[in-house]
mmCIF file of C-alpha atoms in Angstrom:
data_model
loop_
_atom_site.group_PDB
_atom_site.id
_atom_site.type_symbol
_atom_site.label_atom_id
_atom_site.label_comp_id
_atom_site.label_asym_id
_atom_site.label_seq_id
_atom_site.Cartn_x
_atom_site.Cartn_y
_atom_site.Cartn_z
ATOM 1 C CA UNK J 1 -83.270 -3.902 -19.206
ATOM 2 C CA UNK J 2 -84.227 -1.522 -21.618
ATOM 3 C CA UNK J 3 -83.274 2.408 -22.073
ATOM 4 C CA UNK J 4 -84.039 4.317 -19.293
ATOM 5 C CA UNK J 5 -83.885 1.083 -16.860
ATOM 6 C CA UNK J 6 -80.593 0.866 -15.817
ATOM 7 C CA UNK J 7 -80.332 0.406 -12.083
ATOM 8 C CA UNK J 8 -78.426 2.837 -10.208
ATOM 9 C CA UNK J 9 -75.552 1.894 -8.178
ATOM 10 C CA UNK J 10 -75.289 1.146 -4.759
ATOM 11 C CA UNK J 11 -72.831 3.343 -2.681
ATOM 12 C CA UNK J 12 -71.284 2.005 0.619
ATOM 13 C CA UNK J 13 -69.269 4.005 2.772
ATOM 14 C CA UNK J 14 -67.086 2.548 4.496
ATOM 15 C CA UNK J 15 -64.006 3.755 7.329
ATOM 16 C CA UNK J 16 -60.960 1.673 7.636
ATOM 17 C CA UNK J 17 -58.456 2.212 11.102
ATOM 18 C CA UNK J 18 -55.649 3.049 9.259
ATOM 19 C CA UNK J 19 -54.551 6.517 8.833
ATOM 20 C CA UNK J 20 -53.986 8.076 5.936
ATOM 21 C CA UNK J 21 -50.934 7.578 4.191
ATOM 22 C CA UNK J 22 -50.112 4.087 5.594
ATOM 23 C CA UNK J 23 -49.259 1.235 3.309
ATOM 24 C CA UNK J 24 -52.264 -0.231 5.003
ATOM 25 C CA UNK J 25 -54.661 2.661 4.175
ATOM 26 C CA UNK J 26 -53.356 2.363 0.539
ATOM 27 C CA UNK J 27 -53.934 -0.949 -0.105
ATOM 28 C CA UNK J 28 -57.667 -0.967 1.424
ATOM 29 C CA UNK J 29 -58.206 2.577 -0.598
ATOM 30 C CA UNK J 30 -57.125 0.659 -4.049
ATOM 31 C CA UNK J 31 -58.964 -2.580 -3.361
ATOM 32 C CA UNK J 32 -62.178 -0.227 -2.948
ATOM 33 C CA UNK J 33 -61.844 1.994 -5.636
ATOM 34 C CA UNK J 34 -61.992 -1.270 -7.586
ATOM 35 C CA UNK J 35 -65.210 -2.324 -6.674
ATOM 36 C CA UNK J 36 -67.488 -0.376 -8.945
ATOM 37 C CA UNK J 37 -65.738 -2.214 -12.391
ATOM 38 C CA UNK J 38 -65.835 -5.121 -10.793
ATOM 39 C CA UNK J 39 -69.250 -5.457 -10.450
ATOM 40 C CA UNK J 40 -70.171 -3.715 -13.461
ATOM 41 C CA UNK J 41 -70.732 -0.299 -11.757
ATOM 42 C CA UNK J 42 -73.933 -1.683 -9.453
ATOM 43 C CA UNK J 43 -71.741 -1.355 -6.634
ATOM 44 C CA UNK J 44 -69.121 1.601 -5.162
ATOM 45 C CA UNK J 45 -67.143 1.269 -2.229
ATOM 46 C CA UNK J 46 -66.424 4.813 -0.841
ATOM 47 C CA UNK J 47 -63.308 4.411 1.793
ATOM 48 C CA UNK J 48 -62.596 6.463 4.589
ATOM 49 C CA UNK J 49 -59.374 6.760 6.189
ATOM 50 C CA UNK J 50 -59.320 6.377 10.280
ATOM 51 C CA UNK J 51 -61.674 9.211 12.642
ATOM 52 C CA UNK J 52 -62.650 11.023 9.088
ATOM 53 C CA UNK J 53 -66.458 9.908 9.494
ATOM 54 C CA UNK J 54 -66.487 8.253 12.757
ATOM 55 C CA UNK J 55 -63.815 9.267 15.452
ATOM 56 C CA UNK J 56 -63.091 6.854 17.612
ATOM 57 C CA UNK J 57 -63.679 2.756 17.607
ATOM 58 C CA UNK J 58 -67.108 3.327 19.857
ATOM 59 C CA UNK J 59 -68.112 5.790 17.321
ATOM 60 C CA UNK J 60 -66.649 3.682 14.408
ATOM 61 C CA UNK J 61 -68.699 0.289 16.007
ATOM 62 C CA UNK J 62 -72.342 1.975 16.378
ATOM 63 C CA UNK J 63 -71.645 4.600 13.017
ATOM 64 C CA UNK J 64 -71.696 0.963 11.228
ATOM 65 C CA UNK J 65 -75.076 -0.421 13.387
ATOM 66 C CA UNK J 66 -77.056 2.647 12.694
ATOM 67 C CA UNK J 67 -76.253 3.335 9.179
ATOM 68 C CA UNK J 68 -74.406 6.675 9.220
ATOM 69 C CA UNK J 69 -71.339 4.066 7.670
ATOM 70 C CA UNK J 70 -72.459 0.780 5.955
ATOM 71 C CA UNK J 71 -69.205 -0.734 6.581
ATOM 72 C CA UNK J 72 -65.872 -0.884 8.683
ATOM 73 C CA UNK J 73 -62.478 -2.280 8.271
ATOM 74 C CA UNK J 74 -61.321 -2.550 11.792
ATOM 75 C CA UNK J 75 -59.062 -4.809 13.778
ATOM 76 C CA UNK J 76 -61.132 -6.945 14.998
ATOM 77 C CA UNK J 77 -60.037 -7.341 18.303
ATOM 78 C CA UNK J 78 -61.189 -3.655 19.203
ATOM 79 C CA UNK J 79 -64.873 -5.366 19.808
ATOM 80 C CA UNK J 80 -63.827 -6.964 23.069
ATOM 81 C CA UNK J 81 -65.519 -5.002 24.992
ATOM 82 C CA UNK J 82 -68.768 -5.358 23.257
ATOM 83 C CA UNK J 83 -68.452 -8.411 22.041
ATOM 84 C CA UNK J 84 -66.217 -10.834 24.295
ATOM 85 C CA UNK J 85 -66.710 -13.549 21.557
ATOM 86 C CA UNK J 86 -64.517 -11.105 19.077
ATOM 87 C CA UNK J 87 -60.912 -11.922 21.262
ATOM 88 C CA UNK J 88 -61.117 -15.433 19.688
ATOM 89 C CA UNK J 89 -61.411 -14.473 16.250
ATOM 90 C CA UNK J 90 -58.243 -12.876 16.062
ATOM 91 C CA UNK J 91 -54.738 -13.966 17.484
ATOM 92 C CA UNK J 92 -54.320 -14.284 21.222
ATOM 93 C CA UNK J 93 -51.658 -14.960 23.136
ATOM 94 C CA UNK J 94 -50.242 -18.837 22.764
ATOM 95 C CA UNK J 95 -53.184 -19.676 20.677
ATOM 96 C CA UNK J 96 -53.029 -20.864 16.970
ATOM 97 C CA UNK J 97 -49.679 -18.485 15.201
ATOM 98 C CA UNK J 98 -50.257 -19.388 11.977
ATOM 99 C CA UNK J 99 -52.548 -17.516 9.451
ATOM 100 C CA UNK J 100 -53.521 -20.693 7.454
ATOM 101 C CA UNK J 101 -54.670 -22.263 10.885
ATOM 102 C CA UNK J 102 -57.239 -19.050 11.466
ATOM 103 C CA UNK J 103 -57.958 -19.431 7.818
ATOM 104 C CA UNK J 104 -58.793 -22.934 8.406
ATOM 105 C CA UNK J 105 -60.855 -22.251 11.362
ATOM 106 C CA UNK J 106 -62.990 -19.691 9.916
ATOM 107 C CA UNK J 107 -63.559 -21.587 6.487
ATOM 108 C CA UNK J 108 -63.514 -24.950 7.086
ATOM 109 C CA UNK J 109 -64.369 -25.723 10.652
ATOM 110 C CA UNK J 110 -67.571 -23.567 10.797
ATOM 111 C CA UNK J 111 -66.090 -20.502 12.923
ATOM 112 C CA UNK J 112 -66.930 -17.663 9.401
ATOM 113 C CA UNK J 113 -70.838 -18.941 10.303
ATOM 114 C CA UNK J 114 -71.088 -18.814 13.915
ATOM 115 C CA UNK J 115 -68.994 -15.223 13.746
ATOM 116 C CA UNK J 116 -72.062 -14.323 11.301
ATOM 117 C CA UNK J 117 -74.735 -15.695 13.714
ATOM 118 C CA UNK J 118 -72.863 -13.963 16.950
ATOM 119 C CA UNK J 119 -72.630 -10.432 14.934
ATOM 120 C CA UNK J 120 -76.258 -10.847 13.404
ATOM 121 C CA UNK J 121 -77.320 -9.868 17.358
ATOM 122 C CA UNK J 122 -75.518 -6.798 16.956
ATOM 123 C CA UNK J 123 -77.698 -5.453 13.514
ATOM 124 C CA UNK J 124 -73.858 -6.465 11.713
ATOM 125 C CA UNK J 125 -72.806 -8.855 9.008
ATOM 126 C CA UNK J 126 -69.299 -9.908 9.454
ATOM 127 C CA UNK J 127 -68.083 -10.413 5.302
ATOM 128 C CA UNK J 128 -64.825 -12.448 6.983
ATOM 129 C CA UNK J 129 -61.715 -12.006 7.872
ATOM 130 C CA UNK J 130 -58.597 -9.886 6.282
ATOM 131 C CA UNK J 131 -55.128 -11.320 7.079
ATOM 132 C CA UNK J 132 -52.534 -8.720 8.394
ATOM 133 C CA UNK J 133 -49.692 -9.171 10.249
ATOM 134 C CA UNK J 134 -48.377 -10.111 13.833
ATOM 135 C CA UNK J 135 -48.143 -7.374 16.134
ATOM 136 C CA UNK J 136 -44.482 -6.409 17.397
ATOM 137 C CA UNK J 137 -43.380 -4.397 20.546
ATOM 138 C CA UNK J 138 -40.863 -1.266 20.194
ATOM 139 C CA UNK J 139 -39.549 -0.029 23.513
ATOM 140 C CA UNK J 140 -36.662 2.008 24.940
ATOM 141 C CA UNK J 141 -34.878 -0.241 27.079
ATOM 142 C CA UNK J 142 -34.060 -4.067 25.344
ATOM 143 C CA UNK J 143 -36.444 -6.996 26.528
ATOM 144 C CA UNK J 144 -34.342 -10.138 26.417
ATOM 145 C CA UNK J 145 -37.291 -12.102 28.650
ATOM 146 C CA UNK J 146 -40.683 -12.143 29.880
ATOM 147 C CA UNK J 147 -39.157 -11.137 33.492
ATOM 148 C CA UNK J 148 -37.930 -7.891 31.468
ATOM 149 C CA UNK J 149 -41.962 -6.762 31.330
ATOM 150 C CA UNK J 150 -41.952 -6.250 34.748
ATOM 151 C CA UNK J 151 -42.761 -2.776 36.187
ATOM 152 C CA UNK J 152 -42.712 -1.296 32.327
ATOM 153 C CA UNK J 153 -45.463 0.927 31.143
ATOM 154 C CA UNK J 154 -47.021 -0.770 27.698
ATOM 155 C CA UNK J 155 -49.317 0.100 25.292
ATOM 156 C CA UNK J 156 -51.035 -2.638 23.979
ATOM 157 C CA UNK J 157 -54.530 -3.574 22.598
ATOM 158 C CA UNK J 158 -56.828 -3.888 25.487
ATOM 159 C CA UNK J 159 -58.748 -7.659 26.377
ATOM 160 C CA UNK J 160 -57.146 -10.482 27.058
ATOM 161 C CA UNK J 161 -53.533 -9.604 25.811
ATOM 162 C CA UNK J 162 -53.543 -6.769 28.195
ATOM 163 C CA UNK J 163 -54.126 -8.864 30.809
ATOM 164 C CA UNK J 164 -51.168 -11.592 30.261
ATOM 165 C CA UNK J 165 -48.834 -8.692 30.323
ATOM 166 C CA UNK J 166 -50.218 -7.210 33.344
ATOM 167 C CA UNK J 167 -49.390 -11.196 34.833
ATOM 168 C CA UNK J 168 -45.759 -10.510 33.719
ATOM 169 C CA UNK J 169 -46.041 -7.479 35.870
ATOM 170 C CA UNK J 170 -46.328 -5.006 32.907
ATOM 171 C CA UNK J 171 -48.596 -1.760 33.115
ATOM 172 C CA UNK J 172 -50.599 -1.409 30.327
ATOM 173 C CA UNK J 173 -52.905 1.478 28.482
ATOM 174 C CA UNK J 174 -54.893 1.334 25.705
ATOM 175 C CA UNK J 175 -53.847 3.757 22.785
ATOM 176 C CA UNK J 176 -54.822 4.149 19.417
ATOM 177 C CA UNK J 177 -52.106 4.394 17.000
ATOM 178 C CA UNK J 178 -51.720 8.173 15.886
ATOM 179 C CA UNK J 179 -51.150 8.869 19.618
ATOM 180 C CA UNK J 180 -48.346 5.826 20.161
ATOM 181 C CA UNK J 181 -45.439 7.992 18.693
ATOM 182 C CA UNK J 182 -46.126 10.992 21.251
ATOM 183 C CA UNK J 183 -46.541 8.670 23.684
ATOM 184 C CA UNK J 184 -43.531 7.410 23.419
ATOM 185 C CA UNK J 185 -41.445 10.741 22.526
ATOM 186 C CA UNK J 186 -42.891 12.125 25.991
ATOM 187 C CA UNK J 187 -41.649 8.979 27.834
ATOM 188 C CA UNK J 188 -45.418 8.384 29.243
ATOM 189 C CA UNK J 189 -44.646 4.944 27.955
ATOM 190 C CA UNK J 190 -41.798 2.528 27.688
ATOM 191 C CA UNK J 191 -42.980 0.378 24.997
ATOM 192 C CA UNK J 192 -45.528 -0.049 22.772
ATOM 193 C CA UNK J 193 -46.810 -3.543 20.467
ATOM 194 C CA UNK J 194 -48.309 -2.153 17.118
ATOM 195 C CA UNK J 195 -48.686 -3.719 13.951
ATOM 196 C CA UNK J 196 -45.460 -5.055 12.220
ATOM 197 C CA UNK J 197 -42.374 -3.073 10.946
ATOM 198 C CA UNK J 198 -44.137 -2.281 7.397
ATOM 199 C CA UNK J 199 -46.839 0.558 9.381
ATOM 200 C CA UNK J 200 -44.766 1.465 12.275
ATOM 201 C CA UNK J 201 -41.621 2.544 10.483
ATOM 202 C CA UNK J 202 -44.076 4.921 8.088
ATOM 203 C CA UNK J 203 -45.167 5.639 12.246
ATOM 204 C CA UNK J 204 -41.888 7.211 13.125
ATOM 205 C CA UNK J 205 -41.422 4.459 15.738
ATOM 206 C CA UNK J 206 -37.641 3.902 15.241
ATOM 207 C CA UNK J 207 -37.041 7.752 16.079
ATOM 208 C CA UNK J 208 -38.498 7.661 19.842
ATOM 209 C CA UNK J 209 -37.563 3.834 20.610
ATOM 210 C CA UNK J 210 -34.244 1.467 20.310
ATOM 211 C CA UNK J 211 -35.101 -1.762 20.429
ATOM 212 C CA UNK J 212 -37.523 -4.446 18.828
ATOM 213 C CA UNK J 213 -38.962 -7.737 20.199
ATOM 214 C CA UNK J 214 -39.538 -10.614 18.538
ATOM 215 C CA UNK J 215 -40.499 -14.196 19.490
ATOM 216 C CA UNK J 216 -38.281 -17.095 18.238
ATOM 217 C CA UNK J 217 -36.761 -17.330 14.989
ATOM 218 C CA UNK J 218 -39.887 -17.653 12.451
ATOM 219 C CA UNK J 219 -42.531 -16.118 14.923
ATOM 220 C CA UNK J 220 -42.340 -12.475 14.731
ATOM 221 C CA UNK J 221 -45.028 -12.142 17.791
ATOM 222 C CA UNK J 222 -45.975 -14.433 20.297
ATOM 223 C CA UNK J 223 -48.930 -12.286 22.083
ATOM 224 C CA UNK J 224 -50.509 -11.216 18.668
ATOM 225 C CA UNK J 225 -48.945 -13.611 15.771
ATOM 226 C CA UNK J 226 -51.711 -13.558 13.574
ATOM 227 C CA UNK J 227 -53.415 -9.837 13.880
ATOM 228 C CA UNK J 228 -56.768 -10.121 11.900
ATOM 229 C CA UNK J 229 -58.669 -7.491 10.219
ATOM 230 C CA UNK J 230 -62.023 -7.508 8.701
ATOM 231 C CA UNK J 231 -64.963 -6.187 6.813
ATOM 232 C CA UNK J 232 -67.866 -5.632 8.798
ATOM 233 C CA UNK J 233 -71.337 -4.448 7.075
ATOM 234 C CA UNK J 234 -74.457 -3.227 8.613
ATOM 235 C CA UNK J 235 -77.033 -5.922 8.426
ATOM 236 C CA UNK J 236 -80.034 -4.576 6.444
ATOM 237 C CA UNK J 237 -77.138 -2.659 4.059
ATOM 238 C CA UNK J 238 -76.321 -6.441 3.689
ATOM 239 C CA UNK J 239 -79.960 -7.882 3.254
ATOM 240 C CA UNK J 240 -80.454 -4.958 0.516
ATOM 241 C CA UNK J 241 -77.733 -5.924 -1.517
ATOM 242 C CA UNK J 242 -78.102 -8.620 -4.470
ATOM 243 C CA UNK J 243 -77.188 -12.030 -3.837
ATOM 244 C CA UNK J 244 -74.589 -12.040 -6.381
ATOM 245 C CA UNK J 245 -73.284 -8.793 -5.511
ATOM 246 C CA UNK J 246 -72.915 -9.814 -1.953
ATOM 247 C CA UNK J 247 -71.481 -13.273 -3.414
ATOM 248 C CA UNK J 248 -68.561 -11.072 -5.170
ATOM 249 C CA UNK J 249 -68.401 -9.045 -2.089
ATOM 250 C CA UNK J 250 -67.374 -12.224 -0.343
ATOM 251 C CA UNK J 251 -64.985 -13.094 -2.398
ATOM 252 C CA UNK J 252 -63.190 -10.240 -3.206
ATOM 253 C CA UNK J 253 -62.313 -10.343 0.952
ATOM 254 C CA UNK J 254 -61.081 -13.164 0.415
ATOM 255 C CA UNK J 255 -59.128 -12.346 -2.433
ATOM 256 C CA UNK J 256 -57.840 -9.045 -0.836
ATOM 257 C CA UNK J 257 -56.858 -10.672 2.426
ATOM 258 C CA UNK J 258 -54.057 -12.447 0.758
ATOM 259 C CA UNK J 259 -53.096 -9.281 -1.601
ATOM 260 C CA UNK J 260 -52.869 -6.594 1.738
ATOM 261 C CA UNK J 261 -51.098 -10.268 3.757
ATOM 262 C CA UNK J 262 -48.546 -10.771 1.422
ATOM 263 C CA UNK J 263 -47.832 -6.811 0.532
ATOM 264 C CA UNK J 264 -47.205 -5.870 3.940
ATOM 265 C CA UNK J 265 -44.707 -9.117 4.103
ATOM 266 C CA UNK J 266 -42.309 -7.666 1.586
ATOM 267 C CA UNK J 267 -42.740 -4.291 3.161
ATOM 268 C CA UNK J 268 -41.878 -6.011 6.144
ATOM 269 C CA UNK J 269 -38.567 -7.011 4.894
ATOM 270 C CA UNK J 270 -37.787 -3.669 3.311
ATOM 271 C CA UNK J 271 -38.939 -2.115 6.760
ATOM 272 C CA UNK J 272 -36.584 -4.171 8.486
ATOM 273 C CA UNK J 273 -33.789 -3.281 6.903
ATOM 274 C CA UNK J 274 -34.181 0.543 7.680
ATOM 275 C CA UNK J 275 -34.755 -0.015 11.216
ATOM 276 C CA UNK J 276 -31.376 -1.903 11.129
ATOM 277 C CA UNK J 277 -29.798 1.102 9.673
ATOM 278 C CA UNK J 278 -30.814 3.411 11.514
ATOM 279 C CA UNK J 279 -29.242 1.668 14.920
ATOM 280 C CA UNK J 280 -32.381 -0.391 16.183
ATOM 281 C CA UNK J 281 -31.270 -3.652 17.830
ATOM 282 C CA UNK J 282 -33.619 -7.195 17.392
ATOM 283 C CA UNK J 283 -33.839 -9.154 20.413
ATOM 284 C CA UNK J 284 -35.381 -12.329 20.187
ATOM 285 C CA UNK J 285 -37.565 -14.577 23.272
ATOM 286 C CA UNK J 286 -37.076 -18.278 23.458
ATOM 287 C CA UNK J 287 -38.844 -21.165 23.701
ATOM 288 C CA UNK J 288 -38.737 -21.478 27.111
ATOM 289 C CA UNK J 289 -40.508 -18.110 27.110
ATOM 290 C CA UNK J 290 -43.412 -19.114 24.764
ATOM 291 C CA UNK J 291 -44.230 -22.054 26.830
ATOM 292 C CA UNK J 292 -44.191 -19.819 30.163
ATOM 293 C CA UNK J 293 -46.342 -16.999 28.322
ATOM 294 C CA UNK J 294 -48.776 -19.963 27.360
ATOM 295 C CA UNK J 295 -49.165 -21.627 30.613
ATOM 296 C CA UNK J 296 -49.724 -18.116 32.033
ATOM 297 C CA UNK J 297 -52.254 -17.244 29.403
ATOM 298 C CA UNK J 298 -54.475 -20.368 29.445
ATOM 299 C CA UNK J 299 -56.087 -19.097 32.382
ATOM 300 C CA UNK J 300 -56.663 -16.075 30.812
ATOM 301 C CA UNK J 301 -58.417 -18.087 27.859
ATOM 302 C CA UNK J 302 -60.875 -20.133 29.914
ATOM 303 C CA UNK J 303 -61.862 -16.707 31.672
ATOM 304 C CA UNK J 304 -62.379 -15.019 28.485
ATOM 305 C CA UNK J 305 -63.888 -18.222 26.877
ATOM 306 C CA UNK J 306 -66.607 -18.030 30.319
ATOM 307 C CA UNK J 307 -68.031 -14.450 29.810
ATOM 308 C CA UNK J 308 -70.985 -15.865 27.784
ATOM 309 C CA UNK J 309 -71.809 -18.665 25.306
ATOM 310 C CA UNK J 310 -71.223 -16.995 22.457
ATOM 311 C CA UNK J 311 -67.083 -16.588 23.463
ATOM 312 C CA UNK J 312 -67.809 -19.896 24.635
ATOM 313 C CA UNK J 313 -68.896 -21.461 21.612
ATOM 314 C CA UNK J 314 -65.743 -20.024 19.375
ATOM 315 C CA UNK J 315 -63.378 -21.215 22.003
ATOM 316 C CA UNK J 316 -64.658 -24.184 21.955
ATOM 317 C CA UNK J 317 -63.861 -24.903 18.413
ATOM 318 C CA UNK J 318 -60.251 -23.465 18.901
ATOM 319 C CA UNK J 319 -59.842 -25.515 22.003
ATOM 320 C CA UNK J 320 -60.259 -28.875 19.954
ATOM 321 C CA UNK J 321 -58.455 -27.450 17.010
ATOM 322 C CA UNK J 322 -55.357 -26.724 18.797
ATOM 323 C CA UNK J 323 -56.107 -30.078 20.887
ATOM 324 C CA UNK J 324 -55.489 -31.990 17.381
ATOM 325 C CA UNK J 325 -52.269 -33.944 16.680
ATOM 326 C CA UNK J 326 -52.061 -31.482 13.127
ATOM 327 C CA UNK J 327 -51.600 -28.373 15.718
ATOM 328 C CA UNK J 328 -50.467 -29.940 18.859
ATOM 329 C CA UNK J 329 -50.396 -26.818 20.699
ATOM 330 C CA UNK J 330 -51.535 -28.152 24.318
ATOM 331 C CA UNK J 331 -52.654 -31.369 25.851
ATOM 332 C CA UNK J 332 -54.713 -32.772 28.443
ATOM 333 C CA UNK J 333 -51.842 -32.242 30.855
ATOM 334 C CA UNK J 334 -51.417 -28.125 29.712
ATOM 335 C CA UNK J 335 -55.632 -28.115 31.212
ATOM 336 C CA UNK J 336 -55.290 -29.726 34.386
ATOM 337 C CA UNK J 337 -56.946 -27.868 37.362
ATOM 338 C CA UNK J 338 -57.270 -24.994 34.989
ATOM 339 C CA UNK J 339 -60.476 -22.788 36.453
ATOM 340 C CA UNK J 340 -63.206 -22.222 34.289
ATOM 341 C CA UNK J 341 -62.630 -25.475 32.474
#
């Protein structure tokens, strides 16, 4: 282009769900401020902490659909509600614990372009997914089983791992997580699963709780194991953009989802330490445990899987992924007289 023809760059904003200050928040800030030299300045990502544009997830979900925002980083899970499909595209409880197995799924067993054809309905583009952490539970009293859920007053996301806990005899609320830590601190709950020990020691969580859960050795989580975020664009935002800009867009998710992964690991570790010195106490479930919460939770699946065909159709795909010898989660025998089937 000649003098005078330069195009002028395309601004997105978009709102993340961390809050400020978080090593989440600060990761997601830096990967966007690098968008504008990465593609040559056609293309700025302006970032938004959590409830600075949009305050709430409802407000967050249709700021994105209308335009107001042209993008989100949420956790994806908070669409269950609108979207029963969205439970399967992030960890559940007893299905695949592994992130390579959801990376698998969504990039080489088809599950990135049916999310894309389920969110298309919506006026959305889902970019793809953005590897976190598990989710762990801090509480006030230890948990040494699943019988020790019984009659005690969680926070946890809402959907289907609400209701597996609620089977255990746990009652649950839905909070979002700048109100967990005066939650606890007022005693109107017991316990509460956040992210992992990275984001809720910056939270405060070790000065209102004792205790931390954990599943067995090498599984931090075994309701949330593989929490997944994404970036989520609004559709004619997407259409707009040049292909090869929304080509690098694409792959710089992909790229970041390993960077923010594998940061908040070794924060993890640091994170873990503190909460050891400052008196916290790691109790572990056991085996025995994860195969009870997963016969109690299949159920659970099939009902979720039933609410239309979109859920359906992703479920479907997990089902016969976790069905395989390579994963060897369940078997025929696991399904039998299973309603909903």
């Amino acid at each position: 282009m000649g003098a005078g023809q330069a195009q002028a760059a395309t601004t997105w904003k978009i709102q993340s769900v961390w809050d400020a200050g978080t090593v989440g928040y600060d990761l997601f800030e830096d990967w966007c401020n690098g968008m504008e030299e990465k593609s040559g300045g056609e293309l700025i990502f302006k970032c938004f902490p959590a409830k600075a544009v949009a305050a709430d997830s409802n407000s967050l979900f249709d700021s994105v659909r209308s335009g107001v925002l042209q993008g989100m980083n949420p956790f994806t899970l908070y669409w269950s509600g609108k979207i029963p499909a969205s439970v399967f595209l992030s960890s559940y409880p007893g299905g695949p614990d592994q992130p390579h197995q959801w990376d698998t799924m969504f990039y080489s067993l088809g599950m990135l372009e049916k999310t894309r054809e389920i969110y298309k309905k919506f006026g959305l583009f889902y970019v793809g997914p953005i590897q976190h952490d598990a989710n762990i539970i801090h509480s006030k009293t230890p948990v040494n089983s699943l019988e020790d859920f019984k009659g005690m007053k969680l926070r946890v996301p809402g959907g289907m791992v609400a209701e597996v806990f609620q089977a255990f005899g746990a009652s649950t609320v839905s909070l979002p997580g700048s109100d967990i830590f005066p939650a606890l601190e007022k005693g109107t709950i017991d316990a509460a699963d956040y992210v992992g020990p990275a984001v809720n020691w910056e939270l405060g969580f070790s000065q209102v709780t004792d205790y931390i859960l954990f599943g067995p050795p090498g599984v931090m989580s075994i309701y949330q194991p593989v929490d997944l975020m994404d970036l989520t664009v609004n559709l004619r935002a997407w259409n707009a953009l040049d292909p090869k800009l929304q080509q690098l867009v694409e792959d710089e998710v992909r790229i970041y989802s390993q960077k923010h992964y594998l940061t908040i690991q070794k924060r993890n570790v640091e994170a873990m330490k503190k909460f050891k010195d400052a008196g916290d106490t790691v109790s572990r479930l056991s085996q025995e445990d994860v195969d009870e919460w997963r016969r109690r939770a299949i159920p659970i699946w099939y009902k979720w899987a039933n609410k239309d065909e979109d859920a359906r159709a992703i479920f479907d795909m997990q089902i016969e992924y976790m069905m395989n010898d390579t994963v060897g989660y369940i078997d025929e025998s696991d399904l039998e007289g299973v309603p909903g089937r």
